[in-house]
């Protein structure tokens, strides 16, 4: 992205680009809720029209159907740095977001109070609360359309990102991976040959090697789980032997993984100026794919469109064929 300079001052809003991209990955979840609403009510109308006119019983049925969805090939919802919410929390947050309320800060303490006073199930307390909020305040909200909800999601993601300490570059890479998975889901309504996708919310360790971003893929049949690994390397300076050291580390990790009985898919992400072309070739020969962003990591704001398309196609190949 180009810098925006106004009267010699940089006013570029890099964070908005990444948050907007992450918010767009909530669209498959929105579409899934809409399909559920149509199925429950028998209506051909969109989610906005259904929620604006539905009675309490229908709103409750829609929400409870989303909570109780047992199918593991369901869409995902994420926080401000791309960590996946558990399904129950994702439902609670999504419905709370569309009625313009902050679930963790405002609703959670009230729901905890309800449960203490009446000894009721958490999901019952959450769903009953959301039903009443939607039914009472929908005329104030006026719209549950995707464009309206998208603005709310961006705001909520920015709030969650501010509250999460230790945000690092891996959040940008995780966002790109999420985008690729959600792109596939929006087209096919599933994750191909896999019934479940679990994206790790932090670094993982395999042997002596730390992997920044990863995902666990569970096949639909009886096959063993597979793991997608995305190690990341950054370098702010142009000199030094970092490229050779990193290449050596990656190749060592690949050799160890090949000796493991588990199945791995591996992508390397490098954000550095003038990384050795020879070393890039050495890495590329050992793993599935390399993404090199020729820039200072301080200026990295996520995958550009061309790189995202490449990642989308790679993920499509993995989900289609394993």
Phi, psi and omega in degrees: 000140178284147175288147177252110182252122178238119182050046175073010180243133179281113180249020181300136181251075183299323185297326181296324180299312182290319180295322178296318179296318179292321179298323179297337179283356173275351181299316176301326177292317177301313181297322178295319177297320179298315178298320178297317180297319178295318181295317182291319185267345184072016183269150174265358185281168180278173185300320180303309183294322180297310183291331180287337185242348185292150174277176183301318183296319180292319178298317179297319181296320179296311182296315181294326177295322178293315179300318189269005180303118183268340182297125184284342177276062180246156183291164183249160175227146192230160173270190188291347176241023172081017177274138186281132174281140170304153189303315181300316178293323179299317178297313180300312181296316183300310183291327176292320178299318186289343177258017172066047177226151179271107188297317185287316185281323188254312187279321184305315178297324179291321179292322176299322179294318178303313184294326179289324183283323187240359178054055181249161179295146182300315182295322177298314179297316181295311184294318178298321179295314181295320178304311182294321180295314179295314182297321184279320191253004182297330178288336175281318180293318176075337182207137171242025179292161182299317182298323177291313180297322181302318178298319179294318181299316178302316180296317181292322179295321178295321177296318180291326179294320179296327185277348182264120180279155174076031177291127183234179182300334181298338177297323178293319180290320178298321177299317179297320179294317177301315180303317180295315179296316183290328175299316178296315182297321182295333180274315189256342182076014179200187178245043175064231184284357182253138179271344185209137177239125178237113181265123182296141182268005177202177179298150175238161180240128175238111186064235178263009188248132177264129180248125187290312182231137182205163177216142177257130185247122181255115181297155180290331180271216183261010182292164179287154177296149177242161183231134175257125186243135177229083173291145182237139175229132178236155175208126183275333181262164182267341186263182175094173183259027184299322183298320179292318181297316181294318178301316179299317180295318180296313182296322177297319179295318180298318180297319178294318182293325180294336178278346180280149180282344178288160181256130183237145167246135185227135175232137174255137176241120182239125177240099186195151177280136171051046176293142184303125178297321179298315180293324176300319178296321179297320178292315184300330179289339187260337186231180185290315187200148176236132172248118178245121176254110187278076183200164172292133182301337178294340181259001182284125180238023178110178181293134172285173187300316182297317180293323179296320178297319177299316180294319178303315181292322178298312180297321177302316178298319179295314183291327179284319191239344181077000000 
